[in-house]
Coordinates of C-alpha atoms and ligand atoms in Angstrom, one line a residue:
Chain A
M1 CA 0.1 0.1 -0.3
K2 CA 1.7 3.5 -1.2
Y3 CA 2.6 5.9 1.4
V4 CA 1.9 3.1 4.4
D5 CA 4.2 0.4 3.8
E6 CA 7.4 2.2 3.0
F7 CA 6.7 4.0 6.5
R8 CA 6.6 0.5 8.6
D9 CA 9.6 -0.9 6.8
G10 CA 11.0 -3.2 9.7
T11 CA 14.8 -2.8 8.8
L12 CA 14.6 0.9 8.3
A13 CA 12.8 1.2 12.1
R14 CA 15.5 -0.9 13.7
N15 CA 18.2 1.2 12.1
L16 CA 16.4 4.2 13.1
A17 CA 16.3 2.7 17.0
R18 CA 19.9 2.5 16.7
T19 CA 20.5 6.0 15.6
I20 CA 18.0 7.4 18.8
A21 CA 20.1 5.1 21.1
A22 CA 23.5 6.3 20.0
A23 CA 21.7 10.3 20.0
V24 CA 20.5 9.8 23.8
E25 CA 23.2 11.7 26.2
A26 CA 24.3 9.7 29.0
G27 CA 22.7 10.0 32.3
R28 CA 19.9 12.0 30.4
R29 CA 16.5 11.3 30.3
Y30 CA 13.8 12.4 27.6
N31 CA 10.0 12.5 28.8
L32 CA 8.3 13.0 25.6
M33 CA 4.3 13.5 25.3
E34 CA 2.4 12.2 22.3
F35 CA -0.5 14.2 22.6
C36 CA -2.4 12.3 20.1
G37 CA -4.6 9.0 20.8
G38 CA -3.5 7.9 17.1
H39 CA 0.1 8.2 18.2
T40 CA -0.7 6.5 21.6
H41 CA -2.5 3.7 19.5
A42 CA 0.8 3.4 17.0
I43 CA 3.2 3.0 19.6
S44 CA 1.4 0.2 21.0
R45 CA 0.5 -1.5 18.1
Y46 CA 4.1 -1.5 16.7
G47 CA 5.6 -1.9 20.1
I48 CA 7.6 1.2 19.6
A49 CA 8.5 1.4 23.2
D50 CA 10.2 -1.7 22.9
L51 CA 12.7 -0.4 20.5
L52 CA 13.6 2.8 22.1
P53 CA 16.7 3.1 24.6
E54 CA 15.9 3.4 28.5
A55 CA 16.2 7.0 28.1
V56 CA 13.5 7.8 26.0
R57 CA 10.0 7.9 28.1
L58 CA 6.7 8.3 26.2
V59 CA 4.1 10.0 28.1
H60 CA 0.4 9.4 26.9
G61 CA -1.4 12.7 26.5
P62 CA -5.2 13.7 26.4
G63 CA -5.6 13.3 22.7
C64 CA -8.0 10.9 22.3
P65 CA -11.4 12.5 21.3
V66 CA -13.9 9.8 23.3
C67 CA -11.4 9.7 26.3
V68 CA -11.5 13.5 27.2
L69 CA -15.5 13.9 27.0
P70 CA -16.8 14.3 30.3
I71 CA -20.0 12.3 31.7
G72 CA -21.9 15.2 31.8
R73 CA -21.8 15.5 28.4
I74 CA -22.6 12.1 27.5
D75 CA -25.8 12.5 30.1
G76 CA -26.5 15.8 27.8
A77 CA -26.6 13.4 24.9
I78 CA -28.8 11.1 26.8
H79 CA -31.3 14.1 27.6
I80 CA -31.6 14.7 24.1
A81 CA -32.2 11.2 22.8
R82 CA -35.1 10.7 25.4
K83 CA -36.9 13.8 23.9
P84 CA -39.9 12.8 21.7
G85 CA -39.3 11.9 18.1
V86 CA -35.7 12.3 18.3
I87 CA -33.0 10.1 16.4
L88 CA -29.8 10.9 18.0
C89 CA -26.6 9.5 15.7
T90 CA -23.0 9.6 16.5
Y91 CA -19.5 8.1 15.8
G92 CA -19.2 4.5 16.8
D93 CA -16.5 4.9 19.7
V94 CA -18.9 7.4 21.3
L95 CA -21.7 5.0 22.1
R96 CA -19.6 2.8 24.7
V97 CA -18.6 5.6 26.9
P98 CA -19.9 5.2 30.4
A99 CA -22.0 7.9 31.5
S100 CA -23.4 8.3 35.1
K101 CA -25.8 5.9 36.7
R102 CA -23.9 3.2 35.0
T103 CA -25.3 3.8 31.5
S104 CA -24.4 4.5 28.1
L105 CA -25.6 5.3 24.6
I106 CA -25.3 1.6 23.4
K107 CA -27.3 0.8 26.6
E108 CA -30.1 3.3 26.4
K109 CA -30.3 2.0 22.7
A110 CA -31.0 -1.2 23.9
N111 CA -33.7 -0.1 26.2
G112 CA -35.1 1.5 23.1
L113 CA -33.8 4.9 22.6
D114 CA -33.4 5.7 19.0
I115 CA -29.7 6.1 19.2
R116 CA -27.7 5.3 15.9
M117 CA -24.1 5.1 14.5
V118 CA -23.0 7.2 11.8
Y119 CA -19.5 7.0 10.0
S120 CA -19.5 10.7 8.7
T121 CA -21.3 13.9 9.2
L122 CA -23.2 13.3 5.6
D123 CA -24.8 10.1 7.0
A124 CA -26.3 12.1 9.6
L125 CA -27.9 14.7 6.9
K126 CA -29.1 11.8 4.9
L127 CA -30.8 10.4 8.1
A128 CA -32.6 13.4 8.3
Q129 CA -33.5 13.7 4.6
D130 CA -35.1 10.2 5.2
N131 CA -36.9 10.6 8.2
P132 CA -38.8 14.2 7.7
S133 CA -41.0 13.7 10.8
R134 CA -38.4 13.2 13.0
M135 CA -35.6 15.5 14.4
V136 CA -32.2 13.7 13.8
V137 CA -29.4 15.4 16.4
F138 CA -25.8 14.8 15.5
F139 CA -23.8 14.3 18.7
A140 CA -20.6 15.8 17.4
I141 CA -17.5 15.4 19.2
G142 CA -13.6 15.5 18.3
F143 CA -10.7 17.5 17.9
E144 CA -10.1 19.8 14.9
T145 CA -10.2 16.9 12.6
T146 CA -13.8 16.3 13.0
T147 CA -15.0 20.0 13.2
P148 CA -14.7 21.0 9.8
P149 CA -17.1 18.1 8.9
T150 CA -19.6 19.2 11.0
A151 CA -19.1 22.9 10.3
L152 CA -19.9 21.6 6.7
A153 CA -22.7 19.7 7.6
I154 CA -24.5 22.6 9.0
K155 CA -23.7 24.8 6.2
M156 CA -25.4 21.9 3.8
A157 CA -28.1 21.6 6.1
E158 CA -28.8 25.3 5.8
A159 CA -28.2 25.2 2.0
G160 CA -30.7 22.7 1.3
G161 CA -33.4 24.0 3.7
L162 CA -33.3 21.0 6.3
A163 CA -35.2 21.7 9.0
N164 CA -34.9 18.6 11.3
F165 CA -31.1 18.6 11.6
L166 CA -29.5 19.7 15.0
V167 CA -25.8 19.4 16.0
Y168 CA -25.1 18.8 19.7
A169 CA -21.7 20.3 19.7
N170 CA -18.7 19.0 21.9
H171 CA -15.7 20.2 19.6
V172 CA -12.5 20.9 21.7
L173 CA -9.3 22.4 20.7
T174 CA -5.7 20.9 20.8
P175 CA -3.7 24.2 21.5
A176 CA -5.9 24.5 24.5
A177 CA -5.4 21.3 26.1
I178 CA -1.6 21.4 25.5
Q179 CA -1.7 24.9 27.2
N180 CA -3.0 23.2 30.1
I181 CA -0.8 20.2 30.9
L182 CA 1.9 22.8 30.3
E183 CA 0.2 25.1 33.0
S184 CA -0.5 22.2 35.5
P185 CA 1.1 22.2 38.8
E186 CA 2.4 18.6 38.1
V187 CA 4.4 19.7 35.4
R188 CA 5.2 23.4 36.4
E189 CA 6.2 23.2 40.2
L190 CA 6.0 19.8 41.3
G191 CA 7.8 18.3 38.3
T192 CA 6.1 15.0 39.2
V193 CA 5.4 14.9 35.4
P194 CA 8.8 15.7 33.7
L195 CA 7.8 16.6 30.2
D196 CA 10.3 17.8 27.6
G197 CA 8.8 17.6 24.6
F198 CA 5.8 17.0 22.2
I199 CA 5.4 14.6 19.6
G200 CA 2.8 16.8 17.9
P201 CA -0.6 15.5 16.1
S202 CA -1.1 14.0 12.6
H203 CA -4.3 15.0 11.5
V204 CA -5.2 17.5 13.5
S205 CA -2.2 19.4 12.3
T206 CA -3.4 18.9 8.6
V207 CA -6.1 21.1 9.2
I208 CA -4.6 23.7 11.9
G209 CA -1.4 23.5 10.7
T210 CA 2.5 24.0 12.5
R211 CA 2.0 27.7 13.3
P212 CA -0.2 27.1 16.5
Y213 CA 2.5 25.1 18.3
E214 CA 5.3 27.7 17.9
F215 CA 3.7 29.6 20.9
F216 CA 4.3 26.5 23.4
A217 CA 7.9 25.7 21.9
E218 CA 8.8 29.4 22.4
E219 CA 6.9 30.2 25.5
Y220 CA 7.5 27.1 27.6
Q221 CA 10.8 26.3 25.9
K222 CA 9.4 22.6 24.6
P223 CA 10.4 21.4 21.3
V224 CA 7.6 20.1 19.0
V225 CA 7.6 17.9 16.2
I226 CA 4.7 16.9 14.1
A227 CA 4.5 13.2 13.1
G228 CA 2.9 11.1 11.0
F229 CA 0.9 8.0 12.2
E230 CA 3.3 5.4 10.5
P231 CA 6.1 3.9 13.3
L232 CA 8.9 5.2 11.1
D233 CA 7.3 8.5 11.4
V234 CA 6.9 8.6 15.3
M235 CA 10.6 7.2 15.4
Q236 CA 11.6 9.9 13.2
A237 CA 10.0 12.2 15.2
I238 CA 11.6 11.0 18.8
L239 CA 15.2 11.3 17.2
M240 CA 14.4 14.8 15.8
L241 CA 13.2 15.6 19.3
V242 CA 16.6 14.5 21.1
R243 CA 18.5 16.2 18.8
Q244 CA 16.6 19.2 19.6
L245 CA 17.0 18.6 23.4
N246 CA 21.0 17.7 23.1
T247 CA 21.3 20.8 21.3
G248 CA 19.4 22.9 23.6
R249 CA 16.6 23.8 21.1
F250 CA 13.0 24.2 21.1
V251 CA 11.4 24.9 17.9
V252 CA 8.4 23.6 15.8
E253 CA 9.6 20.7 13.2
N254 CA 7.3 19.0 10.7
E255 CA 8.0 15.4 10.3
F256 CA 4.6 15.0 8.5
S257 CA 5.6 17.5 6.0
R258 CA 3.6 15.4 3.2
A259 CA 0.5 16.1 4.5
V260 CA 1.0 19.0 7.1
S261 CA 1.9 22.9 6.2
R262 CA 2.7 25.6 8.3
D263 CA -0.7 27.3 7.5
G264 CA -2.8 24.1 7.6
N265 CA -5.9 23.6 5.7
T266 CA -7.2 27.3 5.5
K267 CA -10.5 26.3 3.6
A268 CA -11.4 24.1 6.6
Q269 CA -10.4 26.7 9.1
A270 CA -12.5 29.4 7.4
L271 CA -15.5 27.0 7.5
V272 CA -15.0 26.3 11.3
A273 CA -14.4 30.2 11.8
E274 CA -18.0 30.7 10.3
V275 CA -20.1 28.3 12.1
F276 CA -18.4 28.0 15.4
E277 CA -17.1 30.3 18.2
L278 CA -15.2 29.7 21.6
R279 CA -16.7 28.4 24.5
R280 CA -15.5 30.6 27.4
V281 CA -14.8 27.3 29.5
F282 CA -15.4 23.6 28.7
E283 CA -15.1 20.6 31.0
W284 CA -12.6 17.9 30.0
R285 CA -12.5 14.4 31.7
G286 CA -9.1 14.3 33.4
L287 CA -8.3 18.1 32.8
G288 CA -11.3 19.5 34.6
L289 CA -12.5 23.0 33.4
V290 CA -10.4 24.4 30.6
P291 CA -11.0 27.9 29.6
Y292 CA -11.6 28.6 25.8
S293 CA -10.7 25.2 24.9
A294 CA -14.1 24.1 23.1
L295 CA -16.4 25.8 20.4
K296 CA -20.2 26.3 20.2
I297 CA -22.4 27.1 17.4
K298 CA -22.8 30.8 16.6
E299 CA -25.7 32.7 16.8
T300 CA -26.1 33.1 13.2
Y301 CA -26.5 29.2 13.0
G302 CA -28.3 29.1 16.5
R303 CA -31.3 26.8 14.8
F304 CA -29.2 24.3 14.2
D305 CA -27.8 23.9 17.8
A306 CA -29.1 21.6 19.9
E307 CA -28.3 22.9 23.2
R308 CA -30.4 26.1 22.2
H309 CA -33.3 23.9 21.2
F310 CA -33.5 21.6 23.9
D311 CA -32.0 23.4 27.0
V312 CA -29.7 20.6 27.8
P313 CA -29.0 20.9 31.5
E314 CA -24.9 21.8 32.3
V315 CA -24.2 19.3 34.8
W316 CA -20.7 18.3 36.3
V317 CA -20.8 14.3 37.2
A318 CA -17.6 13.2 39.1
D319 CA -15.8 10.0 37.1
S320 CA -15.9 6.9 39.1
P321 CA -13.4 7.3 41.8
A322 CA -11.5 4.0 41.0
C323 CA -10.9 4.7 37.3
E324 CA -7.6 6.3 37.0
C325 CA -8.4 7.8 33.7
G326 CA -8.2 11.5 34.4
A327 CA -4.6 10.8 35.9
I328 CA -3.7 8.9 32.6
L329 CA -4.8 11.8 30.4
R330 CA -2.7 14.2 32.4
G331 CA 0.5 12.0 31.7
R332 CA 0.4 11.3 35.8
R333 CA -0.3 7.5 35.6
R334 CA -0.3 4.7 33.1
P335 CA -3.0 2.1 32.6
V336 CA -1.2 -0.6 34.5
D337 CA -1.5 1.6 37.6
C338 CA -5.3 1.3 37.8
K339 CA -6.3 -1.5 39.7
L340 CA -9.4 -2.4 37.7
F341 CA -7.3 -2.6 34.4
G342 CA -7.9 -5.7 32.6
T343 CA -9.8 -7.2 35.5
T344 CA -13.3 -5.1 36.3
C345 CA -12.3 -3.1 33.1
T346 CA -11.7 -4.5 29.6
P347 CA -12.9 -3.1 26.4
D348 CA -16.0 -5.4 26.3
E349 CA -16.9 -3.7 29.7
P350 CA -14.9 -0.5 29.9
M351 CA -15.3 1.5 33.2
G352 CA -13.7 4.6 31.9
S353 CA -13.4 6.1 28.8
C354 CA -9.6 5.2 27.9
M355 CA -10.5 1.7 27.9
V356 CA -13.4 2.5 25.1
S357 CA -11.7 3.4 21.6
A358 CA -8.6 2.0 20.1
E359 CA -7.1 5.2 20.6
G360 CA -7.4 5.5 24.6
A361 CA -4.3 4.3 26.4
C362 CA -6.0 1.8 28.6
A363 CA -7.4 -0.3 25.1
A364 CA -4.0 0.2 23.2
Y365 CA -2.5 -1.2 26.2
W366 CA -4.8 -4.0 26.7
T367 CA -5.1 -4.9 22.9
Y368 CA -1.5 -5.2 22.0
G369 CA -0.2 -6.3 26.0
R370 CA 3.0 -3.9 25.8
F371 CA 3.5 -3.7 29.8
R372 CA 7.2 -2.8 29.2
S373 CA 6.4 0.5 30.6
M374 CA 4.9 -0.6 33.7
G375 CA 8.5 -0.5 35.6
G376 CA 8.0 3.3 34.8
G377 CA 10.2 3.0 31.7
Chain B
M1 CA -11.8 7.7 15.2
C2 CA -8.1 9.2 14.1
L3 CA -6.9 6.0 12.8
A4 CA -6.5 6.4 8.7
I5 CA -4.8 5.5 5.9
P6 CA -3.9 7.5 2.9
A7 CA -6.7 7.0 -0.2
K8 CA -6.2 7.4 -3.7
V9 CA -8.5 9.4 -5.7
I10 CA -9.8 7.1 -8.3
E11 CA -13.0 8.8 -9.6
L12 CA -14.5 12.3 -9.3
L13 CA -18.1 12.5 -8.2
P14 CA -20.8 15.3 -8.5
D15 CA -21.6 17.5 -5.4
D16 CA -17.6 17.8 -4.5
M17 CA -17.4 14.0 -3.9
A18 CA -14.8 11.3 -5.0
R19 CA -14.7 7.9 -5.1
V20 CA -11.4 6.4 -3.4
D21 CA -9.4 3.4 -2.8
L22 CA -8.2 2.6 0.6
D23 CA -6.4 -0.6 0.2
G24 CA -8.6 -2.5 -2.3
V25 CA -11.7 -0.9 -0.6
T26 CA -13.6 1.7 -2.5
K27 CA -15.5 4.2 -0.6
E28 CA -17.1 7.6 -1.4
V29 CA -15.8 10.6 0.4
S30 CA -16.2 14.2 0.5
L31 CA -13.9 16.9 -0.9
G32 CA -15.7 19.8 0.5
L33 CA -13.0 20.4 2.7
V34 CA -10.0 20.4 -0.1
E35 CA -9.1 22.2 -2.9
D36 CA -7.5 21.4 -6.2
V37 CA -8.1 17.6 -5.7
A38 CA -7.2 15.7 -9.0
L39 CA -7.7 12.1 -10.2
G40 CA -4.7 9.8 -8.9
D41 CA -4.2 12.4 -6.1
Y42 CA -3.8 10.6 -2.6
V43 CA -5.6 12.1 0.3
I44 CA -6.1 11.7 4.1
V45 CA -9.3 11.0 4.8
H46 CA -11.2 11.3 7.8
V47 CA -14.7 10.5 9.2
G48 CA -15.6 10.5 5.3
F49 CA -13.8 13.6 4.1
A50 CA -10.6 14.4 2.7
L51 CA -8.5 16.7 5.1
S52 CA -5.5 16.9 3.0
K53 CA -3.7 16.2 0.3
L54 CA -0.4 13.9 0.2
D55 CA 2.6 15.7 -1.2
P56 CA 4.4 13.1 -3.3
E57 CA 7.8 15.2 -2.9
E58 CA 7.9 15.6 0.3
A59 CA 7.0 12.0 1.0
A60 CA 10.0 11.3 -1.2
I61 CA 12.4 13.7 1.2
T62 CA 11.0 12.1 4.5
L63 CA 11.9 8.7 2.8
A64 CA 15.1 9.8 1.6
L65 CA 15.6 11.0 5.4
F66 CA 15.5 7.5 6.7
A67 CA 17.4 6.1 3.9
E68 CA 20.5 8.3 4.9
I69 CA 20.4 7.4 8.1
F70 CA 20.5 3.8 7.0
E71 CA 23.4 4.7 5.0
S72 CA 25.0 6.8 7.7
L73 CA 25.0 3.5 9.7
R74 CA 26.7 1.4 7.1
E75 CA 29.3 3.9 6.4
P76 CA 30.0 5.6 10.0
V77 CA 33.1 7.6 8.2
A78 CA 30.9 9.7 6.0
V79 CA 29.1 11.7 8.6
T80 CA 29.6 15.5 7.8
P81 CA 30.4 17.8 10.9
Ligands
LIG1 S1 -8.5 0.6 33.3 FE1 -10.4 1.0 32.9 S2 -11.1 1.8 35.1 FE2 -9.0 1.9 35.0 S3 -8.1 3.7 34.6 FE3 -8.4 2.8 32.4 S4 -10.4 2.9 31.9 FE4 -10.1 3.5 34.0

């Protein structure tokens, strides 16, 4: 497969591993956070951690869209789905995320609510067209990658005069989450989460470009290397980070230049800016309330906004006390630190959001069984 | 949700849609978020939308970088300061 196989070559991977091992300086630690859940998945799937020298420690970040969705917002979706005449639709992973009172969208579906899985916002629009007597609500989640498709769907609904299509918007922003982590006491003062640099997200960066990271690199003096999803991409990015740290540099570099530019996808950005505006504050699972970290539908497109339409209650629900997802999403803990990991909590019966999607750290550890990092890397 | 592989555009369809080949599986995706995509281009597809075009030259440069590391390992003397 073009653009895939050549980026998975085992011989080159081992050579890259040797180059990294030769590049690390004696007695030095390199704590690198992969922000994106897609990278967490790739690292587990290809056993990248096993190829790295002891000095390089990968810290999993909060970039798994399903994992950071707080319980209150899922409860909000269930609240909407209970309204008469509503069809609630969303991406597959979301259905199994635990809500409060031990329920989830999939359990509510089994109990008779009309909740459906869609692959794309175009499917959601089609559902509305095919069911004119019903109100179709798209439960929109995700980072900058899924936001433009939602914005485009709203524009298309407007152009097509679709009166039975609403969006429950839960789109969140990557730079705000990175800043939240860098500002957290664990990183800033306590030093309990040492962080030396970031492996920047692949797809998010195709949309936002590399420019938004320049601020972090400069302000917090942490290098950022945008990396593709294939194992060689991730390893090359690690090598570039190690080299920057060795020479005391902290700039944004782009390993994924075949798909990411400095400015990103300006057409998609313009669409998002037309339909959405910043929320003053938004709750993230694990990170808590993060200022200006999410988007809501603008007044001009208010008639497509499910929150305005249904008066969805804004509730804050605490996570299950035994689930360590919050600490994992902040880089403080690892999945194997959780007592429920692999016993009470598995992908078939997830107790927390990190066990739901393939990009969640707990699910990635469970599926690929890479527990080398158990000893702290 | 973020997991994706590059897809090759094999047919341009009306309404900004395209048929793509994803490792032998064909799928219809929207080109509504990208510009200037031509037949035969590779695109990154996410939740049914092409998000960006793959630049073959940049891909070749990155691959060359991996190969260069490979070469430098085989001939350690060839390293320039
Ligand atoms: S193993 Fe399950 S309960 Fe434990 S942190 Fe992960 S998702 Fe939460």
